[in-house]
């Protein structure tokens, strides 16, 4: 906006100061965008399990505090840095944690969405251009004052703040008339799940699918498989309260591992006559990944891993098990190239090919962000939409 362009903006953000510590809503300074960067006003942000993972700080390498988490959001461009051509002040956009520069060897090929320069990097905590941060604060976590200290960025995005700065490669323009809260879901969870079904597995009509983990990501896989005409979608979750909602997303059968006296894969093989065509691991648990792998049919079964695994443990498979002809692959952001493919996906969602409404189970004001974290931790929400900007009508 004209009055803030080129100036430091002082605003509110939810700052993570340490693993498992409640986020602190406090004043921060947000620098103007540098060359090929964009400053956004965040309107709504939702919370994904990956935010929880980094907040837990289980893995030493992922710990970087103080930090602004959050990567699922919708916002308005406040100002752009030198050289940015494809978005301008006032555009409605969604952040993409897995960016697309459009020019590198990967971006110019169809095969992958892992841009050489802006692909998701869990270790990254500063801006690409100068290794600096655009966030700082002179307020301590207890509300006292301190000398200015920098606050780290997160997953190319950092959306739990009224204003943020991103590389322009990580900003996707959307239809200004699109339902904004629902567009936030396309920033991660729904695109990741639907894309895993459509792009990574290429689910075909009349096939069978097993989805492990019925959070937003897993249910988006189910929704994607339903849209492709899968005949049977088996949902597996240790939390039975997920099953009722899952029916809306096309899940036809439910398996709770806690109710079984045999391994889940055995049960799935029995009820499908040998195993499913596709399985998806969306819990982030390596033992579940093994169950997902073994639940597919020998010869052609295909497993897509989507969950994020914080433990140092590696793939729980014996190499000989691959001789049985099952395939396994990983999927980041559902294989979508954000800038070139998300606008079309957003249109499909608006036409109802994929229903976004059921994913929003809760809405809270920004100040209640710690309650929203708790809801996800307790398995009581799919996506909780936080209203970050004041006075929003839609
Ligand atoms: P969520 O917490 O909403 O859902 C996870 C579900 O898994 C819950 O319903 C939970 O009850 C179930 N679950 C957990 N452990 C289980 C077990 N042992 N057996 C059966 N069910 C179990 O999380 P989400 O936001 O849907 O994210 C799911 C996973 O996907 C996370 O690991 C997240 O980090 C990851 N993720 C990956 C990408 C990517 O690009 N690859 C993007 C987004 C999220
Ligand atoms: Zn996510
Ligand atoms: Zn690129």
PDB file of C-alpha atoms in Angstrom, residues 147-322:
ATOM      1  CA  UNK A 147      17.972  -4.997  21.636  1.00  0.00           C
ATOM      2  CA  UNK A 148      16.687  -5.865  18.169  1.00  0.00           C
ATOM      3  CA  UNK A 149      16.911  -9.580  17.475  1.00  0.00           C
ATOM      4  CA  UNK A 150      16.090 -11.434  14.301  1.00  0.00           C
ATOM      5  CA  UNK A 151      13.238 -13.881  13.918  1.00  0.00           C
ATOM      6  CA  UNK A 152      13.645 -16.830  11.549  1.00  0.00           C
ATOM      7  CA  UNK A 153      11.513 -17.650   8.532  1.00  0.00           C
ATOM      8  CA  UNK A 154       9.829 -21.018   8.028  1.00  0.00           C
ATOM      9  CA  UNK A 155       9.217 -23.183   4.926  1.00  0.00           C
ATOM     10  CA  UNK A 156       9.546 -20.265   2.481  1.00  0.00           C
ATOM     11  CA  UNK A 157       6.383 -18.745   3.993  1.00  0.00           C
ATOM     12  CA  UNK A 158       5.807 -17.850   7.735  1.00  0.00           C
ATOM     13  CA  UNK A 159       2.098 -17.010   7.845  1.00  0.00           C
ATOM     14  CA  UNK A 160       1.265 -16.640  11.566  1.00  0.00           C
ATOM     15  CA  UNK A 161       1.771 -12.887  11.274  1.00  0.00           C
ATOM     16  CA  UNK A 162      -0.152  -9.875  10.002  1.00  0.00           C
ATOM     17  CA  UNK A 163       2.607  -9.219   7.432  1.00  0.00           C
ATOM     18  CA  UNK A 164       5.241 -11.525   5.940  1.00  0.00           C
ATOM     19  CA  UNK A 165       7.883 -11.450   3.196  1.00  0.00           C
ATOM     20  CA  UNK A 166       8.275 -14.255   0.627  1.00  0.00           C
ATOM     21  CA  UNK A 167      10.326 -14.871  -2.479  1.00  0.00           C
ATOM     22  CA  UNK A 168       8.078 -14.073  -5.430  1.00  0.00           C
ATOM     23  CA  UNK A 169       8.639 -17.678  -6.623  1.00  0.00           C
ATOM     24  CA  UNK A 170       6.535 -18.725  -3.599  1.00  0.00           C
ATOM     25  CA  UNK A 171       3.511 -16.502  -4.250  1.00  0.00           C
ATOM     26  CA  UNK A 172       0.561 -17.711  -6.368  1.00  0.00           C
ATOM     27  CA  UNK A 173      -2.074 -15.288  -7.655  1.00  0.00           C
ATOM     28  CA  UNK A 174      -5.686 -16.406  -7.247  1.00  0.00           C
ATOM     29  CA  UNK A 175      -9.090 -15.219  -8.443  1.00  0.00           C
ATOM     30  CA  UNK A 176     -10.012 -12.251  -6.195  1.00  0.00           C
ATOM     31  CA  UNK A 177     -13.614 -13.498  -6.052  1.00  0.00           C
ATOM     32  CA  UNK A 178     -12.668 -16.957  -4.782  1.00  0.00           C
ATOM     33  CA  UNK A 179     -13.859 -17.915  -1.266  1.00  0.00           C
ATOM     34  CA  UNK A 180     -10.841 -16.775   0.731  1.00  0.00           C
ATOM     35  CA  UNK A 181     -10.946 -19.096   3.724  1.00  0.00           C
ATOM     36  CA  UNK A 182     -11.174 -22.096   1.410  1.00  0.00           C
ATOM     37  CA  UNK A 183      -8.298 -20.843  -0.733  1.00  0.00           C
ATOM     38  CA  UNK A 184      -6.081 -20.989   2.355  1.00  0.00           C
ATOM     39  CA  UNK A 185      -6.443 -24.786   2.271  1.00  0.00           C
ATOM     40  CA  UNK A 186      -4.827 -24.913  -1.168  1.00  0.00           C
ATOM     41  CA  UNK A 187      -1.598 -23.536   0.292  1.00  0.00           C
ATOM     42  CA  UNK A 188      -0.792 -26.999   1.640  1.00  0.00           C
ATOM     43  CA  UNK A 189      -3.126 -29.698   2.982  1.00  0.00           C
ATOM     44  CA  UNK A 190      -5.749 -30.082   0.261  1.00  0.00           C
ATOM     45  CA  UNK A 191      -3.350 -29.586  -2.668  1.00  0.00           C
ATOM     46  CA  UNK A 192      -0.910 -32.037  -1.072  1.00  0.00           C
ATOM     47  CA  UNK A 193      -3.528 -34.754  -0.639  1.00  0.00           C
ATOM     48  CA  UNK A 194      -5.463 -34.331  -3.885  1.00  0.00           C
ATOM     49  CA  UNK A 195      -2.204 -33.956  -5.814  1.00  0.00           C
ATOM     50  CA  UNK A 196      -0.823 -37.154  -4.254  1.00  0.00           C
ATOM     51  CA  UNK A 197      -3.852 -38.999  -5.674  1.00  0.00           C
ATOM     52  CA  UNK A 198      -3.926 -37.232  -9.043  1.00  0.00           C
ATOM     53  CA  UNK A 199      -0.289 -36.475  -9.865  1.00  0.00           C
ATOM     54  CA  UNK A 200       1.829 -38.882  -7.809  1.00  0.00           C
ATOM     55  CA  UNK A 201      -0.334 -42.049  -7.919  1.00  0.00           C
ATOM     56  CA  UNK A 202      -2.544 -41.147 -10.905  1.00  0.00           C
ATOM     57  CA  UNK A 203      -5.522 -42.988  -9.372  1.00  0.00           C
ATOM     58  CA  UNK A 204      -7.732 -44.544 -12.064  1.00  0.00           C
ATOM     59  CA  UNK A 205     -11.492 -45.054 -12.200  1.00  0.00           C
ATOM     60  CA  UNK A 206     -12.775 -48.235 -10.577  1.00  0.00           C
ATOM     61  CA  UNK A 207      -9.638 -48.884  -8.512  1.00  0.00           C
ATOM     62  CA  UNK A 208      -9.188 -49.492  -4.794  1.00  0.00           C
ATOM     63  CA  UNK A 209      -7.320 -47.217  -2.410  1.00  0.00           C
ATOM     64  CA  UNK A 210      -6.266 -47.285   1.244  1.00  0.00           C
ATOM     65  CA  UNK A 211      -5.571 -44.023   3.055  1.00  0.00           C
ATOM     66  CA  UNK A 212      -3.616 -44.184   6.315  1.00  0.00           C
ATOM     67  CA  UNK A 213      -4.316 -41.123   8.503  1.00  0.00           C
ATOM     68  CA  UNK A 214      -7.615 -39.256   8.096  1.00  0.00           C
ATOM     69  CA  UNK A 215      -6.453 -35.717   8.880  1.00  0.00           C
ATOM     70  CA  UNK A 216      -6.842 -33.029   6.205  1.00  0.00           C
ATOM     71  CA  UNK A 217      -4.052 -34.450   4.068  1.00  0.00           C
ATOM     72  CA  UNK A 218      -5.386 -38.019   4.130  1.00  0.00           C
ATOM     73  CA  UNK A 219      -8.962 -36.878   3.558  1.00  0.00           C
ATOM     74  CA  UNK A 220      -7.815 -34.761   0.629  1.00  0.00           C
ATOM     75  CA  UNK A 221      -6.270 -37.926  -0.829  1.00  0.00           C
ATOM     76  CA  UNK A 222      -9.664 -39.618  -0.359  1.00  0.00           C
ATOM     77  CA  UNK A 223     -11.461 -36.664  -1.955  1.00  0.00           C
ATOM     78  CA  UNK A 224      -9.026 -36.798  -4.883  1.00  0.00           C
ATOM     79  CA  UNK A 225      -9.523 -40.563  -5.294  1.00  0.00           C
ATOM     80  CA  UNK A 226     -13.312 -40.095  -5.115  1.00  0.00           C
ATOM     81  CA  UNK A 227     -13.159 -37.400  -7.806  1.00  0.00           C
ATOM     82  CA  UNK A 228     -11.208 -39.841 -10.011  1.00  0.00           C
ATOM     83  CA  UNK A 229     -13.901 -42.504  -9.592  1.00  0.00           C
ATOM     84  CA  UNK A 230     -12.137 -44.927  -7.222  1.00  0.00           C
ATOM     85  CA  UNK A 231     -14.617 -47.700  -6.379  1.00  0.00           C
ATOM     86  CA  UNK A 232     -13.442 -48.351  -2.832  1.00  0.00           C
ATOM     87  CA  UNK A 233     -11.562 -46.051  -0.449  1.00  0.00           C
ATOM     88  CA  UNK A 234     -10.480 -47.649   2.828  1.00  0.00           C
ATOM     89  CA  UNK A 235      -9.705 -45.151   5.590  1.00  0.00           C
ATOM     90  CA  UNK A 236      -7.344 -46.192   8.394  1.00  0.00           C
ATOM     91  CA  UNK A 237      -7.061 -44.133  11.570  1.00  0.00           C
ATOM     92  CA  UNK A 238      -6.459 -44.784  15.241  1.00  0.00           C
ATOM     93  CA  UNK A 239      -8.948 -42.027  16.125  1.00  0.00           C
ATOM     94  CA  UNK A 240     -12.486 -43.325  15.519  1.00  0.00           C
ATOM     95  CA  UNK A 241     -13.937 -39.804  15.709  1.00  0.00           C
ATOM     96  CA  UNK A 242     -12.500 -39.178  12.209  1.00  0.00           C
ATOM     97  CA  UNK A 243     -14.714 -41.772  10.548  1.00  0.00           C
ATOM     98  CA  UNK A 244     -18.058 -39.924  10.446  1.00  0.00           C
ATOM     99  CA  UNK A 245     -16.630 -36.881   8.662  1.00  0.00           C
ATOM    100  CA  UNK A 246     -14.640 -39.098   6.295  1.00  0.00           C
ATOM    101  CA  UNK A 247     -17.847 -40.371   4.668  1.00  0.00           C
ATOM    102  CA  UNK A 248     -18.294 -36.894   3.145  1.00  0.00           C
ATOM    103  CA  UNK A 249     -14.913 -37.250   1.426  1.00  0.00           C
ATOM    104  CA  UNK A 250     -15.720 -40.576  -0.210  1.00  0.00           C
ATOM    105  CA  UNK A 251     -14.255 -43.003   2.338  1.00  0.00           C
ATOM    106  CA  UNK A 252     -16.244 -46.249   1.968  1.00  0.00           C
ATOM    107  CA  UNK A 253     -14.674 -48.541   4.619  1.00  0.00           C
ATOM    108  CA  UNK A 254     -13.062 -47.833   7.978  1.00  0.00           C
ATOM    109  CA  UNK A 255     -10.305 -49.646   9.796  1.00  0.00           C
ATOM    110  CA  UNK A 256      -9.197 -48.771  13.306  1.00  0.00           C
ATOM    111  CA  UNK A 257      -5.907 -50.575  14.041  1.00  0.00           C
ATOM    112  CA  UNK A 258      -6.810 -50.523  17.738  1.00  0.00           C
ATOM    113  CA  UNK A 259      -9.798 -52.824  17.061  1.00  0.00           C
ATOM    114  CA  UNK A 260      -7.737 -55.456  15.238  1.00  0.00           C
ATOM    115  CA  UNK A 261      -5.913 -58.503  16.506  1.00  0.00           C
ATOM    116  CA  UNK A 262      -3.940 -58.793  13.245  1.00  0.00           C
ATOM    117  CA  UNK A 263      -1.805 -56.312  11.280  1.00  0.00           C
ATOM    118  CA  UNK A 264      -3.773 -53.744   9.245  1.00  0.00           C
ATOM    119  CA  UNK A 265      -2.195 -54.866   5.974  1.00  0.00           C
ATOM    120  CA  UNK A 266      -3.447 -58.403   6.515  1.00  0.00           C
ATOM    121  CA  UNK A 267      -6.969 -57.152   7.134  1.00  0.00           C
ATOM    122  CA  UNK A 268      -6.880 -54.956   4.010  1.00  0.00           C
ATOM    123  CA  UNK A 269      -5.552 -57.799   1.860  1.00  0.00           C
ATOM    124  CA  UNK A 270      -8.371 -60.031   3.114  1.00  0.00           C
ATOM    125  CA  UNK A 271     -11.210 -57.605   2.426  1.00  0.00           C
ATOM    126  CA  UNK A 272      -9.891 -56.665  -1.016  1.00  0.00           C
ATOM    127  CA  UNK A 273      -8.879 -60.092  -2.269  1.00  0.00           C
ATOM    128  CA  UNK A 274      -5.117 -59.533  -2.252  1.00  0.00           C
ATOM    129  CA  UNK A 275      -4.594 -55.850  -1.557  1.00  0.00           C
ATOM    130  CA  UNK A 276      -5.466 -52.366  -2.814  1.00  0.00           C
ATOM    131  CA  UNK A 277      -4.187 -50.783  -6.022  1.00  0.00           C
ATOM    132  CA  UNK A 278      -2.918 -47.690  -4.202  1.00  0.00           C
ATOM    133  CA  UNK A 279      -2.068 -46.804  -0.622  1.00  0.00           C
ATOM    134  CA  UNK A 280      -1.145 -43.442   0.905  1.00  0.00           C
ATOM    135  CA  UNK A 281       0.730 -42.867   4.164  1.00  0.00           C
ATOM    136  CA  UNK A 282      -0.532 -39.638   5.740  1.00  0.00           C
ATOM    137  CA  UNK A 283       0.221 -40.110   9.453  1.00  0.00           C
ATOM    138  CA  UNK A 284       3.965 -39.407   9.557  1.00  0.00           C
ATOM    139  CA  UNK A 285       4.700 -42.720  11.340  1.00  0.00           C
ATOM    140  CA  UNK A 286       7.271 -45.074   9.741  1.00  0.00           C
ATOM    141  CA  UNK A 287       5.631 -48.194  11.162  1.00  0.00           C
ATOM    142  CA  UNK A 288       2.399 -47.149   9.484  1.00  0.00           C
ATOM    143  CA  UNK A 289       4.368 -46.668   6.253  1.00  0.00           C
ATOM    144  CA  UNK A 290       5.274 -50.359   6.344  1.00  0.00           C
ATOM    145  CA  UNK A 291       1.616 -51.304   6.828  1.00  0.00           C
ATOM    146  CA  UNK A 292       0.640 -49.048   3.918  1.00  0.00           C
ATOM    147  CA  UNK A 293       3.288 -50.624   1.673  1.00  0.00           C
ATOM    148  CA  UNK A 294       2.247 -54.191   2.494  1.00  0.00           C
ATOM    149  CA  UNK A 295      -1.463 -53.461   2.042  1.00  0.00           C
ATOM    150  CA  UNK A 296      -1.145 -53.069  -1.741  1.00  0.00           C
ATOM    151  CA  UNK A 297      -1.482 -55.871  -4.269  1.00  0.00           C
ATOM    152  CA  UNK A 298       1.669 -57.750  -5.326  1.00  0.00           C
ATOM    153  CA  UNK A 299       2.699 -57.059  -8.903  1.00  0.00           C
ATOM    154  CA  UNK A 300       1.292 -53.547  -9.327  1.00  0.00           C
ATOM    155  CA  UNK A 301       0.440 -52.009  -5.935  1.00  0.00           C
ATOM    156  CA  UNK A 302       1.662 -48.458  -5.525  1.00  0.00           C
ATOM    157  CA  UNK A 303       2.331 -46.608  -2.249  1.00  0.00           C
ATOM    158  CA  UNK A 304       2.720 -42.860  -1.966  1.00  0.00           C
ATOM    159  CA  UNK A 305       4.275 -41.496   1.186  1.00  0.00           C
ATOM    160  CA  UNK A 306       3.119 -38.060   2.192  1.00  0.00           C
ATOM    161  CA  UNK A 307       3.708 -37.970   5.962  1.00  0.00           C
ATOM    162  CA  UNK A 308       6.769 -36.230   7.410  1.00  0.00           C
ATOM    163  CA  UNK A 309       8.977 -38.451   9.584  1.00  0.00           C
ATOM    164  CA  UNK A 310      10.867 -36.708  12.390  1.00  0.00           C
ATOM    165  CA  UNK A 311      12.654 -39.816  13.686  1.00  0.00           C
ATOM    166  CA  UNK A 312      16.142 -40.820  12.471  1.00  0.00           C
ATOM    167  CA  UNK A 313      14.711 -44.212  11.457  1.00  0.00           C
ATOM    168  CA  UNK A 314      14.884 -45.161   7.779  1.00  0.00           C
ATOM    169  CA  UNK A 315      12.492 -46.934   5.400  1.00  0.00           C
ATOM    170  CA  UNK A 316      11.237 -50.087   7.191  1.00  0.00           C
ATOM    171  CA  UNK A 317      11.425 -52.437   4.190  1.00  0.00           C
ATOM    172  CA  UNK A 318      13.582 -55.401   3.288  1.00  0.00           C
ATOM    173  CA  UNK A 319      15.025 -54.895  -0.221  1.00  0.00           C
ATOM    174  CA  UNK A 320      13.696 -58.344  -1.253  1.00  0.00           C
ATOM    175  CA  UNK A 321      10.156 -57.092  -0.598  1.00  0.00           C
ATOM    176  CA  UNK A 322      10.529 -54.903  -3.674  1.00  0.00           C
TER     177      UNK A 322
END
